[in-house]
Amino acid sequence: MALCYSVLTKTPIRIRNIRQGRKKSGLAAQHLAGVELMRDICQGRVHKAGLGSTEIEFYPGHIGHGRFVGHIQTAGSITLLLQATLPVAIFSSGPITLDLRGGTNTDLAPQVDFLTEIFRPNMERFGASFDFDLIRRGYFPRGGGQCIVEVRQVQSLKPVTLVEVGTVSRFFGWSFVAGSLPLKIAHEMASGAKSVLSQISGSRTDIEVYKESMDMAPEGNCSGIIIGCETSTGALLGGSALGEARKKSFQSGEEAASEIKSAISVGACFDRHVQDMIIILMALADGRSRIRTEPLTMHTKTAIYVTELMTKAKFNIIQGNGHSVIIECDGVGLRN
């Protein structure tokens, strides 16, 4: 986010103590790929960036257009690359194509399906979107995934108001296995999810169960589930989980559905994972946004801190009824 704001406000920055306190501090492969991709998009300069770097200096240039490659070289998350570069790409001078390579369904990051099916519709509320073509899946530890993203330019972003979640209209999702894993695992994850979702609402639940083809997932084993929830007011909430060898598949499904249950229980219109992703969109929008969400995560608190540090956007946090929170933001109205 700091790099995004650096580019969009044409402000050189120095970032220190990168990933301080982690077992391995400094830039890992996916972070370095993100820094280099951002540098290339804005024709900027970066000093001291390398694997393990705990400090970088970034000097932004002018946002260009064309085709840019972000190659992580590991199973690091493709979605984190896209998440980092989207706010800059939508304010580019012309069409941008991102060729992203790495992991598509990885731990501690949104799965690509969550980004396209849950985050993207929420991004579209602000008037921005992207086209996504998945070429190949990539899993831990080998990676090898690839996607092509076509980003649409905007003149400005619209503010969003959504504070009433309404009632559940439907649940939908995908439960998958890849490699040598049996399809039974995907069925068990779907069953676990449905057992939780049935406690929330009697609305229909459509979870597609499938095995990835060898063409789409040529290397490695993986299993996972992505669930969405649509409501009568147009809110779109999501939950997801990856299968783990030390955990029952049924339990992974329960965990994914519990993320939606958590949001619905407090009347949230945005789930905890989309919550921090849209802070930058609220900040750049032309006007006041107002959304109801779950209690703020540390990611979101940090996003707000960095935003107010680097822009003139102002946030106001209102404790709502029960345990929900309303985030208000007067955006800066950035224009392309």
Short mmCIF file of C-alpha atoms in Angstrom, two decimals:
data_model
loop_
_atom_site.label_atom_id
_atom_site.label_comp_id
_atom_site.label_asym_id
_atom_site.label_seq_id
_atom_site.Cartn_x
_atom_site.Cartn_y
_atom_site.Cartn_z
CA MET A 1 0.00 0.00 0.00
CA ALA A 2 2.86 2.36 0.76
CA LEU A 3 4.26 1.70 -2.71
CA CYS A 4 0.82 2.31 -4.26
CA TYR A 5 0.50 5.66 -2.54
CA SER A 6 4.09 6.50 -3.45
CA VAL A 7 3.27 6.01 -7.14
CA LEU A 8 -0.16 7.66 -7.06
CA THR A 9 1.02 10.72 -5.11
CA LYS A 10 4.47 10.85 -6.77
CA THR A 11 6.15 10.72 -3.36
CA PRO A 12 9.53 8.96 -2.93
CA ILE A 13 9.58 6.75 0.16
CA ARG A 14 11.91 4.76 2.35
CA ILE A 15 10.51 1.66 4.06
CA ARG A 16 12.49 0.24 6.97
CA ASN A 17 12.24 -2.75 9.31
CA ILE A 18 10.55 -4.78 6.59
CA ARG A 19 8.83 -7.86 8.11
CA GLN A 20 10.70 -7.18 11.34
CA GLY A 21 10.07 -9.83 13.99
CA ARG A 22 9.38 -12.60 11.50
CA LYS A 23 11.36 -15.81 11.66
CA LYS A 24 13.01 -14.68 8.42
CA SER A 25 12.82 -10.89 8.22
CA GLY A 26 13.10 -8.84 5.06
CA LEU A 27 11.72 -9.29 1.57
CA ALA A 28 10.80 -12.83 0.53
CA ALA A 29 10.47 -13.79 -3.14
CA GLN A 30 6.84 -12.66 -3.50
CA HIS A 31 7.50 -9.29 -1.84
CA LEU A 32 10.54 -8.64 -4.03
CA ALA A 33 8.55 -9.56 -7.15
CA GLY A 34 5.86 -7.09 -6.05
CA VAL A 35 8.38 -4.28 -5.56
CA GLU A 36 9.96 -4.95 -8.96
CA LEU A 37 6.59 -5.16 -10.70
CA MET A 38 5.52 -1.84 -9.19
CA ARG A 39 8.85 -0.30 -10.26
CA ASP A 40 8.33 -1.49 -13.82
CA ILE A 41 4.73 -0.26 -14.08
CA CYS A 42 5.62 3.26 -12.98
CA GLN A 43 9.05 3.37 -14.65
CA GLY A 44 10.53 4.13 -11.26
CA ARG A 45 13.73 3.31 -9.41
CA VAL A 46 14.26 1.18 -6.33
CA HIS A 47 17.40 0.99 -4.20
CA LYS A 48 18.54 -1.82 -1.87
CA ALA A 49 15.83 -4.26 -3.00
CA GLY A 50 16.91 -7.90 -2.84
CA LEU A 51 15.96 -11.12 -1.11
CA GLY A 52 16.16 -10.52 2.62
CA SER A 53 16.33 -6.71 2.33
CA THR A 54 14.93 -5.01 5.42
CA GLU A 55 15.02 -1.52 3.90
CA ILE A 56 14.23 -0.14 0.45
CA GLU A 57 14.08 3.26 -1.18
CA PHE A 58 11.48 3.74 -3.90
CA TYR A 59 11.40 6.60 -6.40
CA PRO A 60 8.22 6.54 -8.52
CA GLY A 61 8.01 7.66 -12.13
CA HIS A 62 5.05 7.99 -14.48
CA ILE A 63 2.53 5.15 -14.64
CA GLY A 64 2.94 3.54 -18.03
CA HIS A 65 0.92 1.00 -20.00
CA GLY A 66 1.55 -2.24 -21.84
CA ARG A 67 2.48 -5.73 -20.66
CA PHE A 68 4.28 -6.36 -17.37
CA VAL A 69 5.52 -9.65 -15.90
CA GLY A 70 5.55 -10.51 -12.21
CA HIS A 71 7.43 -13.80 -11.78
CA ILE A 72 7.82 -14.92 -8.17
CA GLN A 73 9.99 -18.00 -8.97
CA THR A 74 8.43 -19.83 -5.97
CA ALA A 75 4.92 -20.77 -4.83
CA GLY A 76 4.53 -17.25 -3.44
CA SER A 77 1.07 -15.78 -3.93
CA ILE A 78 0.05 -14.40 -7.33
CA THR A 79 -2.96 -12.77 -5.67
CA LEU A 80 -0.77 -10.66 -3.41
CA LEU A 81 1.02 -9.35 -6.53
CA LEU A 82 -2.32 -8.44 -8.07
CA GLN A 83 -3.66 -6.95 -4.84
CA ALA A 84 -0.59 -4.69 -4.62
CA THR A 85 -0.61 -3.45 -8.21
CA LEU A 86 -4.33 -3.07 -9.02
CA PRO A 87 -4.80 0.39 -7.44
CA VAL A 88 -1.91 1.72 -9.54
CA ALA A 89 -2.89 -0.12 -12.73
CA ILE A 90 -6.44 1.30 -12.78
CA PHE A 91 -4.95 4.81 -12.87
CA SER A 92 -2.54 4.05 -15.71
CA SER A 93 -2.20 6.02 -18.94
CA GLY A 94 -3.48 3.13 -21.08
CA PRO A 95 -4.31 -0.58 -21.12
CA ILE A 96 -2.23 -2.74 -18.78
CA THR A 97 -1.74 -6.49 -19.05
CA LEU A 98 -0.24 -8.29 -16.06
CA ASP A 99 1.40 -11.69 -16.60
CA LEU A 100 1.64 -13.10 -13.06
CA ARG A 101 3.42 -16.33 -12.16
CA GLY A 102 3.68 -18.17 -8.86
CA GLY A 103 1.15 -19.79 -6.50
CA THR A 104 -2.59 -19.53 -7.16
CA ASN A 105 -4.01 -21.32 -4.11
CA THR A 106 -1.69 -20.77 -1.17
CA ASP A 107 -1.86 -20.47 2.58
CA LEU A 108 -1.95 -17.03 4.26
CA ALA A 109 -3.16 -15.31 1.09
CA PRO A 110 -6.44 -15.09 -0.83
CA GLN A 111 -6.95 -17.93 -3.31
CA VAL A 112 -7.30 -16.62 -6.87
CA ASP A 113 -10.94 -17.73 -6.89
CA PHE A 114 -11.64 -15.58 -3.82
CA LEU A 115 -10.07 -12.58 -5.53
CA THR A 116 -12.08 -12.97 -8.73
CA GLU A 117 -15.43 -14.11 -7.31
CA ILE A 118 -15.60 -12.23 -3.98
CA PHE A 119 -13.18 -9.28 -4.08
CA ARG A 120 -13.70 -8.26 -7.72
CA PRO A 121 -17.50 -7.71 -7.44
CA ASN A 122 -16.85 -5.60 -4.32
CA MET A 123 -14.20 -3.63 -6.21
CA GLU A 124 -16.71 -3.04 -9.00
CA ARG A 125 -18.91 -1.11 -6.57
CA PHE A 126 -16.22 1.58 -6.74
CA GLY A 127 -16.32 1.59 -10.55
CA ALA A 128 -13.16 -0.42 -11.28
CA SER A 129 -12.64 -3.96 -12.55
CA PHE A 130 -10.30 -6.34 -14.35
CA ASP A 131 -10.47 -9.35 -16.67
CA PHE A 132 -8.82 -12.52 -15.42
CA ASP A 133 -7.62 -15.50 -17.44
CA LEU A 134 -6.27 -18.44 -15.43
CA ILE A 135 -3.70 -20.30 -17.51
CA ARG A 136 -2.42 -22.79 -14.94
CA ARG A 137 -2.80 -23.53 -11.23
CA GLY A 138 0.26 -23.45 -8.97
CA TYR A 139 0.47 -25.02 -5.52
CA PHE A 140 2.94 -25.18 -2.66
CA PRO A 141 5.83 -26.01 -2.78
CA ARG A 142 6.50 -25.86 -6.54
CA GLY A 143 4.32 -22.98 -7.72
CA GLY A 144 4.24 -22.83 -11.50
CA GLY A 145 0.85 -21.11 -11.69
CA GLN A 146 0.12 -18.39 -14.23
CA CYS A 147 -2.66 -15.92 -14.92
CA ILE A 148 -3.15 -13.04 -17.34
CA VAL A 149 -4.94 -9.97 -15.99
CA GLU A 150 -6.29 -7.18 -18.19
CA VAL A 151 -6.84 -4.05 -16.10
CA ARG A 152 -9.41 -1.43 -17.07
CA GLN A 153 -8.55 2.23 -16.56
CA VAL A 154 -10.78 4.60 -14.60
CA GLN A 155 -11.11 8.38 -14.50
CA SER A 156 -11.98 8.24 -10.80
CA LEU A 157 -13.50 5.90 -8.21
CA LYS A 158 -17.04 6.21 -6.86
CA PRO A 159 -17.71 6.27 -3.11
CA VAL A 160 -19.68 3.32 -1.75
CA THR A 161 -22.36 3.19 0.93
CA LEU A 162 -23.48 -0.24 2.14
CA VAL A 163 -24.50 -0.60 5.78
CA GLU A 164 -27.52 -2.96 5.67
CA VAL A 165 -26.80 -6.61 4.98
CA GLY A 166 -30.44 -7.66 4.55
CA THR A 167 -31.25 -11.37 4.35
CA VAL A 168 -29.32 -14.20 2.74
CA SER A 169 -30.35 -14.86 -0.88
CA ARG A 170 -28.05 -17.78 -1.66
CA PHE A 171 -24.78 -19.52 -0.91
CA PHE A 172 -22.48 -20.69 -3.68
CA GLY A 173 -18.97 -22.02 -4.00
CA TRP A 174 -16.38 -24.46 -5.26
CA SER A 175 -14.71 -27.39 -3.51
CA PHE A 176 -11.78 -28.92 -5.38
CA VAL A 177 -8.93 -31.40 -5.30
CA ALA A 178 -5.90 -31.62 -7.58
CA GLY A 179 -3.11 -34.09 -8.27
CA SER A 180 -3.44 -37.54 -6.75
CA LEU A 181 -5.99 -36.53 -4.08
CA PRO A 182 -9.34 -38.36 -4.24
CA LEU A 183 -12.54 -36.48 -5.08
CA LYS A 184 -13.95 -37.70 -1.76
CA ILE A 185 -11.95 -34.95 -0.02
CA ALA A 186 -13.77 -32.24 -1.98
CA HIS A 187 -17.13 -33.80 -1.12
CA GLU A 188 -16.19 -33.85 2.58
CA MET A 189 -15.20 -30.17 2.52
CA ALA A 190 -18.48 -29.27 0.83
CA SER A 191 -20.41 -31.27 3.46
CA GLY A 192 -18.59 -29.49 6.27
CA ALA A 193 -19.42 -26.11 4.76
CA LYS A 194 -23.10 -26.98 4.26
CA SER A 195 -23.41 -28.14 7.88
CA VAL A 196 -22.49 -24.61 9.03
CA LEU A 197 -24.36 -22.69 6.33
CA SER A 198 -27.59 -24.53 7.15
CA GLN A 199 -27.40 -22.98 10.64
CA ILE A 200 -27.39 -19.47 9.13
CA SER A 201 -30.23 -19.69 6.64
CA GLY A 202 -32.46 -22.09 4.80
CA SER A 203 -31.41 -20.51 1.51
CA ARG A 204 -30.17 -22.79 -1.22
CA THR A 205 -26.51 -23.78 -1.24
CA ASP A 206 -24.77 -24.61 -4.54
CA ILE A 207 -21.23 -25.87 -4.04
CA GLU A 208 -19.60 -27.34 -7.13
CA VAL A 209 -17.36 -30.31 -6.34
CA TYR A 210 -14.65 -31.13 -8.88
CA LYS A 211 -11.15 -32.38 -9.60
CA GLU A 212 -8.75 -30.11 -11.49
CA SER A 213 -7.61 -31.45 -14.86
CA MET A 214 -3.94 -32.29 -15.39
CA ASP A 215 -3.77 -29.52 -17.99
CA MET A 216 -4.83 -26.91 -15.47
CA ALA A 217 -2.90 -28.35 -12.50
CA PRO A 218 0.03 -30.35 -13.88
CA GLU A 219 2.09 -30.37 -10.68
CA GLY A 220 1.41 -31.05 -7.03
CA ASN A 221 -1.49 -31.95 -4.78
CA CYS A 222 -3.91 -29.43 -3.33
CA SER A 223 -7.46 -29.20 -2.01
CA GLY A 224 -9.52 -26.19 -1.07
CA ILE A 225 -12.91 -24.55 -0.85
CA ILE A 226 -14.20 -21.08 -1.66
CA ILE A 227 -17.71 -19.99 -0.61
CA GLY A 228 -19.76 -16.89 -1.38
CA CYS A 229 -22.91 -15.46 0.18
CA GLU A 230 -25.23 -13.04 -1.62
CA THR A 231 -27.78 -11.01 0.32
CA SER A 232 -30.97 -9.12 -0.50
CA THR A 233 -29.18 -5.74 -0.37
CA GLY A 234 -26.46 -6.86 -2.78
CA ALA A 235 -23.79 -7.56 -0.18
CA LEU A 236 -21.31 -10.27 -1.16
CA LEU A 237 -19.43 -12.08 1.60
CA GLY A 238 -16.81 -14.78 1.27
CA GLY A 239 -14.99 -17.53 3.12
CA SER A 240 -12.28 -19.98 2.11
CA ALA A 241 -9.89 -22.64 3.34
CA LEU A 242 -7.21 -24.96 2.05
CA GLY A 243 -7.10 -28.63 2.95
CA GLU A 244 -4.37 -29.73 5.33
CA ALA A 245 -2.87 -33.16 5.88
CA ARG A 246 -3.23 -32.83 9.67
CA LYS A 247 -6.86 -31.71 9.51
CA LYS A 248 -10.07 -33.49 8.55
CA SER A 249 -11.49 -32.29 5.23
CA PHE A 250 -14.92 -31.81 6.83
CA GLN A 251 -13.29 -29.36 9.27
CA SER A 252 -11.73 -27.29 6.46
CA GLY A 253 -15.20 -26.86 4.98
CA GLU A 254 -16.58 -25.83 8.36
CA GLU A 255 -13.85 -23.21 8.76
CA ALA A 256 -14.57 -21.64 5.37
CA ALA A 257 -18.29 -21.42 6.11
CA SER A 258 -17.63 -20.11 9.63
CA GLU A 259 -16.00 -17.03 8.10
CA ILE A 260 -19.32 -16.21 6.42
CA LYS A 261 -21.24 -17.07 9.59
CA SER A 262 -19.04 -14.65 11.53
CA ALA A 263 -19.83 -11.79 9.13
CA ILE A 264 -23.57 -12.51 8.97
CA SER A 265 -23.84 -12.77 12.77
CA VAL A 266 -22.85 -9.11 13.20
CA GLY A 267 -24.70 -7.76 10.16
CA ALA A 268 -21.51 -7.07 8.19
CA CYS A 269 -21.76 -6.17 4.50
CA PHE A 270 -18.05 -6.86 3.90
CA ASP A 271 -16.16 -9.82 5.37
CA ARG A 272 -12.91 -9.51 7.32
CA HIS A 273 -10.73 -10.41 4.32
CA VAL A 274 -12.25 -7.92 1.86
CA GLN A 275 -12.32 -5.35 4.66
CA ASP A 276 -8.62 -4.43 4.48
CA MET A 277 -8.46 -4.75 0.66
CA ILE A 278 -10.97 -1.95 0.06
CA ILE A 279 -9.41 0.63 2.41
CA ILE A 280 -7.28 1.96 -0.46
CA LEU A 281 -10.33 2.13 -2.75
CA MET A 282 -12.27 4.10 -0.15
CA ALA A 283 -9.31 6.44 0.26
CA LEU A 284 -8.98 7.15 -3.47
CA ALA A 285 -12.73 7.50 -4.15
CA ASP A 286 -14.33 10.84 -4.94
CA GLY A 287 -16.57 11.39 -1.91
CA ARG A 288 -17.58 9.77 1.37
CA SER A 289 -17.81 6.00 1.63
CA ARG A 290 -19.63 4.27 4.45
CA ILE A 291 -19.58 0.51 5.02
CA ARG A 292 -20.57 -1.90 7.78
CA THR A 293 -18.11 -4.67 8.51
CA GLU A 294 -16.76 -6.96 11.19
CA PRO A 295 -14.44 -5.68 13.97
CA LEU A 296 -11.30 -4.26 12.40
CA THR A 297 -8.45 -6.68 11.80
CA MET A 298 -4.85 -5.64 12.40
CA HIS A 299 -4.42 -5.61 8.59
CA THR A 300 -7.21 -3.05 8.32
CA LYS A 301 -5.91 -0.90 11.19
CA THR A 302 -2.50 -0.88 9.54
CA ALA A 303 -4.02 -0.05 6.14
CA ILE A 304 -5.85 2.94 7.65
CA TYR A 305 -2.69 4.09 9.43
CA VAL A 306 -0.59 3.99 6.23
CA THR A 307 -3.37 5.68 4.25
CA GLU A 308 -3.74 8.60 6.63
CA LEU A 309 0.06 8.89 6.83
CA MET A 310 0.47 9.23 3.05
CA THR A 311 -2.77 10.83 1.83
CA LYS A 312 -5.31 13.40 2.96
CA ALA A 313 -8.03 10.77 3.27
CA LYS A 314 -9.70 10.71 6.69
CA PHE A 315 -11.31 7.70 8.37
CA ASN A 316 -13.88 7.57 11.13
CA ILE A 317 -14.66 4.29 12.91
CA ILE A 318 -18.12 3.99 14.47
CA GLN A 319 -19.05 1.10 16.73
CA GLY A 320 -22.32 -0.22 15.34
CA ASN A 321 -25.05 -2.32 16.87
CA GLY A 322 -23.79 -5.57 18.36
CA HIS A 323 -20.22 -6.22 17.28
CA SER A 324 -20.26 -4.61 13.84
CA VAL A 325 -18.24 -1.56 12.88
CA ILE A 326 -19.02 1.21 10.40
CA ILE A 327 -16.02 2.59 8.53
CA GLU A 328 -16.46 6.10 7.12
CA CYS A 329 -13.91 7.63 4.78
CA ASP A 330 -13.71 10.96 3.03
CA GLY A 331 -11.74 10.01 -0.08
CA VAL A 332 -9.24 12.23 -1.86
CA GLY A 333 -11.02 12.00 -5.23
CA LEU A 334 -7.95 10.99 -7.22
CA ARG A 335 -8.43 11.63 -10.94
CA ASN A 336 -6.64 9.96 -13.83
#
